[in-house]
mmCIF file of C-alpha atoms in Angstrom:
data_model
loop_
_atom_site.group_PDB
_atom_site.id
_atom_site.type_symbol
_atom_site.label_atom_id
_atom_site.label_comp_id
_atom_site.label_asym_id
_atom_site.label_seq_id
_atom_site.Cartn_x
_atom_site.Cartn_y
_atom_site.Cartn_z
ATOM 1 C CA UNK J 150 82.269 46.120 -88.466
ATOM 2 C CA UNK J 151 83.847 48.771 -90.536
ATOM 3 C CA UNK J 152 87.006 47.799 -92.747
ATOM 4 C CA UNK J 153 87.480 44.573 -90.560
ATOM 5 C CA UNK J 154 87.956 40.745 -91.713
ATOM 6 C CA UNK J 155 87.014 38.880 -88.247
ATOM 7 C CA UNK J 156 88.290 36.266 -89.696
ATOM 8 C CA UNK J 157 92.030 37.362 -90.848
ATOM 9 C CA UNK J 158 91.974 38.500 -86.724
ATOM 10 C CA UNK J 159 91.072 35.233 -85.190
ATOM 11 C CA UNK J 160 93.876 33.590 -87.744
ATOM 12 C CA UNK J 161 96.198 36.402 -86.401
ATOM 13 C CA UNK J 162 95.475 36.309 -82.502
ATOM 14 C CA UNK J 163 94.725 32.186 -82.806
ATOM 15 C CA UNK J 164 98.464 31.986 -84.224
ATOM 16 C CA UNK J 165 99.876 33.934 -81.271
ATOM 17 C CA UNK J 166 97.610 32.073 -78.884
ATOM 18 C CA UNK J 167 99.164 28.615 -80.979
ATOM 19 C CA UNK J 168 102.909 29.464 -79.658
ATOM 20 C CA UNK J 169 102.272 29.454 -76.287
ATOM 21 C CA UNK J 170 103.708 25.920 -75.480
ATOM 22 C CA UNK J 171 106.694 26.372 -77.714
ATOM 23 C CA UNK J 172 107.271 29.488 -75.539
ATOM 24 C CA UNK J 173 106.711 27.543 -72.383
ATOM 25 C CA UNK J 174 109.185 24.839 -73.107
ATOM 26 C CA UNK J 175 111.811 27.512 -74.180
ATOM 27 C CA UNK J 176 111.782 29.525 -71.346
ATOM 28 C CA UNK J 177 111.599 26.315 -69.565
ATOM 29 C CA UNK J 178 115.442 25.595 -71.447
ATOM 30 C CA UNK J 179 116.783 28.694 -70.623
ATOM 31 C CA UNK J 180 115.990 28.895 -67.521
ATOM 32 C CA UNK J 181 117.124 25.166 -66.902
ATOM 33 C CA UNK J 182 120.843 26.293 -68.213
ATOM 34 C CA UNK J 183 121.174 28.712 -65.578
ATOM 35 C CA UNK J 184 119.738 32.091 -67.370
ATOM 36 C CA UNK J 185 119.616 35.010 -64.595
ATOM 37 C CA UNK J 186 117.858 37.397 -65.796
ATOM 38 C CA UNK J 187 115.808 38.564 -68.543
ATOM 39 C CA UNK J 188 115.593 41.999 -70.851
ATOM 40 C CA UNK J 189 112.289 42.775 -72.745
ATOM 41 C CA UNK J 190 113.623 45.175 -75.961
ATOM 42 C CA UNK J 191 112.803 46.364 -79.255
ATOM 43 C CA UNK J 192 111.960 49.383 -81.028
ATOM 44 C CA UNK J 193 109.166 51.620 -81.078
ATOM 45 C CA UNK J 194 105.779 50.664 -80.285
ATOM 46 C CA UNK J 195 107.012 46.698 -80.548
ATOM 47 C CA UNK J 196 109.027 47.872 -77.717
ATOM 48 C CA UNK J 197 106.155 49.462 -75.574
ATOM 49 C CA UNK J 198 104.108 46.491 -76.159
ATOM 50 C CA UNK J 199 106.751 44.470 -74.054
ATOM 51 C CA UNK J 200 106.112 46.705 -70.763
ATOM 52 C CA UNK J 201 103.301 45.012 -69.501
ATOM 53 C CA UNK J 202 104.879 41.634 -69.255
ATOM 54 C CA UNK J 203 108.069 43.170 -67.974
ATOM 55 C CA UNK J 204 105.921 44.997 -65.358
ATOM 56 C CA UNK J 205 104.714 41.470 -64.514
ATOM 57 C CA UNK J 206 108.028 40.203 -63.684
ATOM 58 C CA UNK J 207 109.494 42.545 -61.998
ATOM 59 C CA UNK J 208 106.571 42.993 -59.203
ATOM 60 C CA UNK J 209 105.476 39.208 -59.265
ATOM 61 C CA UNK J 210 108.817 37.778 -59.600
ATOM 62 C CA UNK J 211 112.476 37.628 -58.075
ATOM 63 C CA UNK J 212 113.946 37.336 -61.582
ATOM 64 C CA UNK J 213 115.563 40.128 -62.615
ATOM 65 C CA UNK J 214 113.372 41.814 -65.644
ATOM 66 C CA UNK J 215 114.579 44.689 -67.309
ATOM 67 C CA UNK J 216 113.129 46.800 -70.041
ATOM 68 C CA UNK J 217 116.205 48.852 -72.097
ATOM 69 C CA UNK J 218 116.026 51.246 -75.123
ATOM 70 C CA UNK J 219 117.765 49.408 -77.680
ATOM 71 C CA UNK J 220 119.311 52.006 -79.935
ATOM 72 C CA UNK J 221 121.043 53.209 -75.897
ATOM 73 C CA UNK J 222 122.486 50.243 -75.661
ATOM 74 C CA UNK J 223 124.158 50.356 -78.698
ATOM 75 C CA UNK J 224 126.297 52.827 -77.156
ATOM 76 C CA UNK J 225 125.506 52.853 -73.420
ATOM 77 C CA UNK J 226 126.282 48.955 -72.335
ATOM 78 C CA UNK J 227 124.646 47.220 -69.466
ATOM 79 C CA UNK J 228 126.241 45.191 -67.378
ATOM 80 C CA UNK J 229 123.205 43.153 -66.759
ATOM 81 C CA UNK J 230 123.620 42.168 -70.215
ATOM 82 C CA UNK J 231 125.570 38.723 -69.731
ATOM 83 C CA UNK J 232 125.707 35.468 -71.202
ATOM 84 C CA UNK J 233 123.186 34.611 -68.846
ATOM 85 C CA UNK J 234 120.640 36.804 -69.733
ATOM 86 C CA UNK J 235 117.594 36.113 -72.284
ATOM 87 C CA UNK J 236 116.809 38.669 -74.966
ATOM 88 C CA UNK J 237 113.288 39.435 -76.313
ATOM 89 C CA UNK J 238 113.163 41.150 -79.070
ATOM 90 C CA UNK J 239 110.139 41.701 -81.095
ATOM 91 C CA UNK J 240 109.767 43.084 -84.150
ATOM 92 C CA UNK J 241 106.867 42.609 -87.168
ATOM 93 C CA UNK J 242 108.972 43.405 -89.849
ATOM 94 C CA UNK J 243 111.880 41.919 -89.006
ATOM 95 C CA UNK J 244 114.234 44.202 -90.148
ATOM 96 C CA UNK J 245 113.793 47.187 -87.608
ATOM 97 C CA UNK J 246 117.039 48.960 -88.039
ATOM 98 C CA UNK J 247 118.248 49.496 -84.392
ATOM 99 C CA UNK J 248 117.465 45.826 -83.619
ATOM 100 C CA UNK J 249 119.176 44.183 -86.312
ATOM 101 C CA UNK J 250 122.200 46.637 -85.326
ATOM 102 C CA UNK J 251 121.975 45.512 -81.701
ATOM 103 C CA UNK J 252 121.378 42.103 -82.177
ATOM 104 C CA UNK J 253 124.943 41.058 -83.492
ATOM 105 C CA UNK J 254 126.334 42.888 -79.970
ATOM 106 C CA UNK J 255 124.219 40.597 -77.800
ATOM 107 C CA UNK J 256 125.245 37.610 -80.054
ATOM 108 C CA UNK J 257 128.685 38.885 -78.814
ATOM 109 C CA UNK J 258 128.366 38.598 -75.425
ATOM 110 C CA UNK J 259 126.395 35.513 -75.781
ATOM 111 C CA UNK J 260 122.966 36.184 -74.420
ATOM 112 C CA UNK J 261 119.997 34.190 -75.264
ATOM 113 C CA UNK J 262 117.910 36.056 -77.924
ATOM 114 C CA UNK J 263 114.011 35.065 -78.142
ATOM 115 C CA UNK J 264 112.908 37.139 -81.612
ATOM 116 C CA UNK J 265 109.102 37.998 -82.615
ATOM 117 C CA UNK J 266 108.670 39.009 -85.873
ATOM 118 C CA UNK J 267 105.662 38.646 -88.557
ATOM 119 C CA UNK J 268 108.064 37.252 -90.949
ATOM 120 C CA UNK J 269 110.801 34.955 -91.266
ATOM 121 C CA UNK J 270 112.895 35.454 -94.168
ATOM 122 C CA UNK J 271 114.390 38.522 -92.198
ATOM 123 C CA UNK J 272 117.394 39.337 -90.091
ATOM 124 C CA UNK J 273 115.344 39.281 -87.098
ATOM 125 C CA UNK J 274 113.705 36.116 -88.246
ATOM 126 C CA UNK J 275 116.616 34.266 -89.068
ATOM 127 C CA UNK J 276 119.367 35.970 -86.287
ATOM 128 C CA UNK J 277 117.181 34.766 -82.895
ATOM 129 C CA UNK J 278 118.745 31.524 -81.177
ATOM 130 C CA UNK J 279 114.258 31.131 -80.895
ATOM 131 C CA UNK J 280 112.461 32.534 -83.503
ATOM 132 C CA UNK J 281 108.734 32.932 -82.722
ATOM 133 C CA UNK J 282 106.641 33.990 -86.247
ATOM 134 C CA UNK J 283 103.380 35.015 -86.433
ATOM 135 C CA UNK J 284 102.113 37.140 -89.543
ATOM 136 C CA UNK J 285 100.230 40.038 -88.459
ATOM 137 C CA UNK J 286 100.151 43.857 -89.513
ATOM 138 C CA UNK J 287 99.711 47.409 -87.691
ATOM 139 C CA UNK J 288 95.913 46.476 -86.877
ATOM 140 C CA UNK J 289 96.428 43.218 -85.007
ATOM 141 C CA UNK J 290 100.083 43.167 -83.965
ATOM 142 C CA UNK J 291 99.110 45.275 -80.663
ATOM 143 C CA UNK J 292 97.200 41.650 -79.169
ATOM 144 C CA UNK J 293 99.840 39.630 -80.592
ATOM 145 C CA UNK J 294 102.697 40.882 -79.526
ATOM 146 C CA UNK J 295 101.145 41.569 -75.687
ATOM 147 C CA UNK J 296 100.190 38.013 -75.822
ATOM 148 C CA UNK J 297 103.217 36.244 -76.491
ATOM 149 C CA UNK J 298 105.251 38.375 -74.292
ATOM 150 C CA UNK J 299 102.569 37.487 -71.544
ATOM 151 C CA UNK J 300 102.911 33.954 -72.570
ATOM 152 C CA UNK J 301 107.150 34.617 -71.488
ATOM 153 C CA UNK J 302 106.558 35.899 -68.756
ATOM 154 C CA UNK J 303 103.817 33.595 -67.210
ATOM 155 C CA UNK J 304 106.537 31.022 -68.557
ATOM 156 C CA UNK J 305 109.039 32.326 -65.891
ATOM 157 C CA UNK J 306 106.809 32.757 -63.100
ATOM 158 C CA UNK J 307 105.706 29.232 -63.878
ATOM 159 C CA UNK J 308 109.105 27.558 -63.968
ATOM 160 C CA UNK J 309 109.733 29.400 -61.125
ATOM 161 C CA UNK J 310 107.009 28.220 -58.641
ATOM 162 C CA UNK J 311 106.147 31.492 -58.625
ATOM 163 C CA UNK J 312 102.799 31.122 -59.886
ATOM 164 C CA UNK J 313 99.571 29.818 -58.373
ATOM 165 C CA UNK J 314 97.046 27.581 -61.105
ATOM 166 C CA UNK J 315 99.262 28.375 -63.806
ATOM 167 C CA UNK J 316 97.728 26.122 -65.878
ATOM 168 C CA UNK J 317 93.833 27.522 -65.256
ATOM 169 C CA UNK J 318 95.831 30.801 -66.373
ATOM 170 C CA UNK J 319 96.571 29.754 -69.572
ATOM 171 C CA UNK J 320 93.733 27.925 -70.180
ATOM 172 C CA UNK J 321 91.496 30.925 -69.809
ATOM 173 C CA UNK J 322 94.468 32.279 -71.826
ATOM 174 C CA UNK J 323 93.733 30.370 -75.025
ATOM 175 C CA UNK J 324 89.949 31.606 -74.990
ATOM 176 C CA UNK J 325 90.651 34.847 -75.467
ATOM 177 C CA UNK J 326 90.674 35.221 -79.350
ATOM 178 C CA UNK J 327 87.465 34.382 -79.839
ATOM 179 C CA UNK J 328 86.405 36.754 -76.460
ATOM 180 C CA UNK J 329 88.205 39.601 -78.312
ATOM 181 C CA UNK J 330 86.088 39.680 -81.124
ATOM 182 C CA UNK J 331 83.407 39.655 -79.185
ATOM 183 C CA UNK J 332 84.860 43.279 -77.382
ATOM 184 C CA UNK J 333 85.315 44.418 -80.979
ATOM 185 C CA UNK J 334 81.518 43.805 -82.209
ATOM 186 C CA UNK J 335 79.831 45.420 -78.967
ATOM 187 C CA UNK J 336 82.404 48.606 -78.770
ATOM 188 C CA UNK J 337 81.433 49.217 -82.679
ATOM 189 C CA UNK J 338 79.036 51.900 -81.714
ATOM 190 C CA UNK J 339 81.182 53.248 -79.440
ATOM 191 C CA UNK J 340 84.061 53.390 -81.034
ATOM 192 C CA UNK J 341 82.637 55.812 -84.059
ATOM 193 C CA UNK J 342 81.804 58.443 -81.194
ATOM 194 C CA UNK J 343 85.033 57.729 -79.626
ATOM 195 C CA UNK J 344 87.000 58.218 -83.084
ATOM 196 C CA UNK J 345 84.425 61.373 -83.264
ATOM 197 C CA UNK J 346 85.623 63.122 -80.250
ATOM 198 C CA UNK J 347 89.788 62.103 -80.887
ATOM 199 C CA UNK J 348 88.933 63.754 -84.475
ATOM 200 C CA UNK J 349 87.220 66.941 -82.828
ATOM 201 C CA UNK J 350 90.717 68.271 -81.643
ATOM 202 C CA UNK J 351 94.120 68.666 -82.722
ATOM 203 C CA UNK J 352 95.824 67.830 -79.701
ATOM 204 C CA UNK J 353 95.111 65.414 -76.269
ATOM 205 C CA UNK J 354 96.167 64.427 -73.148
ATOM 206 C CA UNK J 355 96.621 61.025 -72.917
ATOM 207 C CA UNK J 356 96.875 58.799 -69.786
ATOM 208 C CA UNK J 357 96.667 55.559 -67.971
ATOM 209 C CA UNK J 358 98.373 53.501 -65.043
ATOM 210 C CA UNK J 359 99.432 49.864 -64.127
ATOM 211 C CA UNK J 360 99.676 47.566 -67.304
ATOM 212 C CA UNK J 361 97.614 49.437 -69.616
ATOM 213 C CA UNK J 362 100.035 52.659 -69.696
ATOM 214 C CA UNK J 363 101.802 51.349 -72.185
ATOM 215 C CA UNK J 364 99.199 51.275 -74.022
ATOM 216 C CA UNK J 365 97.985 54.727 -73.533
ATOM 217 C CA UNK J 366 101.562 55.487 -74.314
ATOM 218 C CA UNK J 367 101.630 53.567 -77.489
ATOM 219 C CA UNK J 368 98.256 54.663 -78.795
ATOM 220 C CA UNK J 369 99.503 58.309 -78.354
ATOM 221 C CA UNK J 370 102.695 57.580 -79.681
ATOM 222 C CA UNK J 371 102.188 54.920 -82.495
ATOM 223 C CA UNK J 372 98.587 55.843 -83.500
ATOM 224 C CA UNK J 373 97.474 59.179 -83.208
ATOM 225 C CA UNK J 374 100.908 60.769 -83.892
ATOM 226 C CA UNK J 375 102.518 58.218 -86.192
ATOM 227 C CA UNK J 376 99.726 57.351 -88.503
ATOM 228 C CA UNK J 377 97.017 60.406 -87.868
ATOM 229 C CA UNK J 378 99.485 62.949 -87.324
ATOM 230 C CA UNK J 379 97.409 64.114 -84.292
ATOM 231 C CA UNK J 380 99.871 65.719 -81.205
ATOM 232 C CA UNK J 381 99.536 64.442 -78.102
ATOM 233 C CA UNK J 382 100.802 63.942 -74.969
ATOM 234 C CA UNK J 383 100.812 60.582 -72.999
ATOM 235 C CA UNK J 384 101.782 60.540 -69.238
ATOM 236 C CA UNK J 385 101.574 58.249 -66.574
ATOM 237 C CA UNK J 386 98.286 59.242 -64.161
ATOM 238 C CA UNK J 387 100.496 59.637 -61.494
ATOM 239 C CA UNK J 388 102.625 61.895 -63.315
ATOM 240 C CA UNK J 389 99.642 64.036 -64.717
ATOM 241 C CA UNK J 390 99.375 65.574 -60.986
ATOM 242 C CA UNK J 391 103.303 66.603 -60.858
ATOM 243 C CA UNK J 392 103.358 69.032 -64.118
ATOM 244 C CA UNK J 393 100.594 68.300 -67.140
ATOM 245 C CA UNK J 394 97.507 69.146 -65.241
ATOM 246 C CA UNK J 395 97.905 72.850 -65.253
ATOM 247 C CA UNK J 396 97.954 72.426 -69.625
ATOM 248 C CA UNK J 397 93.851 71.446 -68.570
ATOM 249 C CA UNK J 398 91.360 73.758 -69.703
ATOM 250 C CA UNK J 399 87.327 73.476 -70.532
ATOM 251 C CA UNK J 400 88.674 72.817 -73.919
ATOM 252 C CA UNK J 401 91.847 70.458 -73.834
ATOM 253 C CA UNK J 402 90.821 66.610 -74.550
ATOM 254 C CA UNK J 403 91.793 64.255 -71.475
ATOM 255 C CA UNK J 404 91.656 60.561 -72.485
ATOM 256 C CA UNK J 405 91.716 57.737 -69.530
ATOM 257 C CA UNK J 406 92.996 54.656 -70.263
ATOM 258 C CA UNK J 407 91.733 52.216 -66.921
ATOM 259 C CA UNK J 408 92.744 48.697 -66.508
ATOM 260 C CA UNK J 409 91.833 46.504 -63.851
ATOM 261 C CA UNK J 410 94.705 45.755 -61.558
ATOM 262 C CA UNK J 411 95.924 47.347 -58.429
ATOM 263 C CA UNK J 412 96.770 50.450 -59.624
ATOM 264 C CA UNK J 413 93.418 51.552 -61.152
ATOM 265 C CA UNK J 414 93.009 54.203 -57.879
ATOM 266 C CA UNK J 415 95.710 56.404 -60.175
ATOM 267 C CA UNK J 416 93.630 56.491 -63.116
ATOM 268 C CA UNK J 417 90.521 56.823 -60.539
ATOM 269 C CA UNK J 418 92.022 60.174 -58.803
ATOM 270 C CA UNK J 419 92.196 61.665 -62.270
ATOM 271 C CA UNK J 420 88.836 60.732 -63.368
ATOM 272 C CA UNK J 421 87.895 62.501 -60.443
ATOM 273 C CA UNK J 422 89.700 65.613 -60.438
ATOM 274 C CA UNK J 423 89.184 65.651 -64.703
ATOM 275 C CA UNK J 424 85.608 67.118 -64.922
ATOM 276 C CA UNK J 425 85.930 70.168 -62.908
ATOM 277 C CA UNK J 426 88.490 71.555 -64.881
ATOM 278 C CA UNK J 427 87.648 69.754 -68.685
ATOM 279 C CA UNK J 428 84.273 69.126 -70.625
ATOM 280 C CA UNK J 429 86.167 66.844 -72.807
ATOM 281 C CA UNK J 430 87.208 63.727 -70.921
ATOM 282 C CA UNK J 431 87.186 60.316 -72.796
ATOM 283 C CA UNK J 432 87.582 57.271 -70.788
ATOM 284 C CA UNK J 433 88.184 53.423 -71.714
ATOM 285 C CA UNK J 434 87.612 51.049 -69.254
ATOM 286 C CA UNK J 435 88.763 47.717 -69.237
ATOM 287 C CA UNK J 436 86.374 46.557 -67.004
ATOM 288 C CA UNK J 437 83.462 47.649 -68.913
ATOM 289 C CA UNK J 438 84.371 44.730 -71.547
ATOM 290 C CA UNK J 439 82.211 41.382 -71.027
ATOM 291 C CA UNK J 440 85.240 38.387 -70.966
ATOM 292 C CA UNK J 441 82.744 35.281 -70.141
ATOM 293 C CA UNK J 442 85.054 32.531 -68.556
ATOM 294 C CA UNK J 443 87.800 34.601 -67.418
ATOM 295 C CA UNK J 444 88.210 35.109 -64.123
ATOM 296 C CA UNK J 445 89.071 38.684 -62.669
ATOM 297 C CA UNK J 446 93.286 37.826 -61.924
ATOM 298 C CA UNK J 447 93.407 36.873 -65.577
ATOM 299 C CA UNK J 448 91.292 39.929 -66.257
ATOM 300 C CA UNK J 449 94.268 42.023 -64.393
ATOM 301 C CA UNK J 450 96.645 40.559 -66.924
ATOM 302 C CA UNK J 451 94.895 41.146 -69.821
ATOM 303 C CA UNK J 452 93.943 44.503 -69.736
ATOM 304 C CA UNK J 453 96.208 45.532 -72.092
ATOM 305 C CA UNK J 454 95.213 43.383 -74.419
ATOM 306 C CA UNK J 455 91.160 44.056 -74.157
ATOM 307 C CA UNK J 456 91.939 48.304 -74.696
ATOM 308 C CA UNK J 457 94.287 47.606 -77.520
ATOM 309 C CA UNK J 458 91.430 45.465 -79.369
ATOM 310 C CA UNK J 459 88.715 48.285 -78.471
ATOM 311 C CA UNK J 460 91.248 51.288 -79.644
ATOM 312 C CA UNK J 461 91.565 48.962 -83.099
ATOM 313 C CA UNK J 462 87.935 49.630 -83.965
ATOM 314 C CA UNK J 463 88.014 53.725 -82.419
ATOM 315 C CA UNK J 464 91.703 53.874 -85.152
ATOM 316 C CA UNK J 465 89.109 52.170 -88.189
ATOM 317 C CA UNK J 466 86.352 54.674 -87.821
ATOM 318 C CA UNK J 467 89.080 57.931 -86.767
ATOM 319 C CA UNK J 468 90.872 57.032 -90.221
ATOM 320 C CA UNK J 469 87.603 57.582 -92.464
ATOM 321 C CA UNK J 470 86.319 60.732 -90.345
ATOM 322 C CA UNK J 471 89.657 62.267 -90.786
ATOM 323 C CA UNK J 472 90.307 61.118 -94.584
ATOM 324 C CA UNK J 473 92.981 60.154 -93.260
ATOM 325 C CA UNK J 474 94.545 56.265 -94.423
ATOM 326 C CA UNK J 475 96.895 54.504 -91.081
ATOM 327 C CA UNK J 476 98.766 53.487 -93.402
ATOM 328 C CA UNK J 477 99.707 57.586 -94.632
ATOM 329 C CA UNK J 478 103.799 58.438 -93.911
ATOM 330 C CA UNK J 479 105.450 61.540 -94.502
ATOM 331 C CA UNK J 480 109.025 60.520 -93.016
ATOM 332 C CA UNK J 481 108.716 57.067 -91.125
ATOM 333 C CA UNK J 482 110.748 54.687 -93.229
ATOM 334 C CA UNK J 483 110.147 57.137 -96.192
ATOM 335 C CA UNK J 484 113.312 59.010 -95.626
ATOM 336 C CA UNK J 485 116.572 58.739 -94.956
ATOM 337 C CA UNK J 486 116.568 59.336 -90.999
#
């Protein structure tokens, strides 16, 4: 595979994988000493990454689960925000600037905070009451971050009683390095005519529904924009029918992002309407993906997780078409901002 050390990922996604039971038997504590409710935060595409797993909760679950933007809450305060509330806030630095600023405010009103950072000589690493480190950079952090916060919420759910063969769940859980790799050596083709098309035009439509729009959000966002400086714009597939559709043309890229949960019919109706109106529509399906062992309500949850891996190898091929290093920054934490 181009520019890829398979084994630097399996250390990476083995190590998130590897904090599951710590996870377990925190949320387990938390929710023993009477926590109430739950806020998945962050910054930036960390923040994104949490969605899925706060999606999880709050239509599986009757705990409370609330996604915020941090640097709001800074100013704008929530009164959901107690001292019986648990905190997640990820970060692979560790030193994101509106987290560290929030942090010392929810250490004030005496929330739980859960941090997950890459390193842990940081303020983020050091300032959680549970600090949950696992090394990874920009081209693995995606499955690590989406797995631990699954791993919290499966946690509640399970503590709960709210979730049936929880432990089959995570069992198929652990298996899923090794299955990722897998995705990323057959989408290798694929990806260099996927990276192809994304590099054929300066501007796309990006979309998705259920659990994997975040991730068409992020990749839009975090990805093309941040590190390709490509414009986009993401939007929900429900939302494309209430105001982006009339930007289609025969020439305007439309990428589909389709996972495999219940609300896969959204991405569907656009797939449908898409090709009358565009000869440039991209779409990545989750459920194209081979995952031996895992059954299809674990497929639902992972999703995510499988496109981010596949979008990996499309980013590692769009970088060398475009001459264009992911790692290239004009402003982001280059100036003063």
């Amino acid at each position: 595979m181009l520019n890829f050390d398979e084994a630097r990922f399996m250390r990476i996604q083995s190590g998130a994988v590897a904090l599951r039971q710590r996870i377990d038997a925190v949320v387990a504590q938390c929710l023993a000493a009477g926590a109430q409710n739950i806020f998945f935060l962050g910054t930036g595409g960390a923040a994104i990454l949490m969605h899925p797993a706060a999606q999880l909760l709050q239509r599986r679950s009757r705990f409370p689960a609330f996604v915020d933007i941090t640097a709001e809450l800074q100013l704008v305060q929530s009164v959901h925000l107690t001292d019986k509330s648990i905190v997640v806030l990820p970060s692979l630095s560790g030193t994101t600037k509106e987290s560290v600023a929030l942090l010392s405010r929810i250490k004030e009103v005496g929330a739980t905070v859960i941090t997950l950072v890459g390193h842990q000589e940081t303020p983020l690493g050091k300032g959680g009451d549970h600090v949950f480190v696992n090394f990874a950079e920009d081209d693995t952090s995606c499955e690590s971050f989406y797995l631990q916060s699954l791993f919290i919420a499966l946690a509640v759910l399970k503590h709960r009683g709210e979730l049936a063969e929880s432990e089959r769940i995570l069992v198929e859980l652990e298996r899923l390095p090794g299955l990722l790799l897998e995705v990323k050596r057959s989408y290798e083709k694929e990806a260099a005519g996927f990276a192809q098309k994304l590099a054929a035009s300066d501007y796309h439509i990006i979309t998705g529904a259920g659990n994997v729009w975040p991730q068409a959000w992020y990749y839009g966002m975090c990805i093309l924009e941040e590190m390709q400086w490509i414009r986009t714009r993401p939007v929900h597939a429900s939302d494309f029918f209430h105001g982006t559709l009339e930007l289609v043309d025969k020439d305007v890229s439309l990428v589909l992002f389709k996972g495999e949960d219940s609300a896969r019919p959204l991405a569907d109706r656009v797939e449908k309407f898409a090709p009358g109106y565009t000869d440039k529509l991209t779409v990545l399906d989750a459920a194209d993906f081979e995952l031996p062992g895992i059954s299809p309500d674990v497929r639902t949850l992972v999703s995510p997780i499988v496109l981010a891996t596949a979008l990996e190898r499309v980013s590692a091929h769009l970088e060398v078409i475009r001459n264009h290093p992911l790692t290239t920054r004009r402003y982001y934490k280059r100036v003063a901002y």
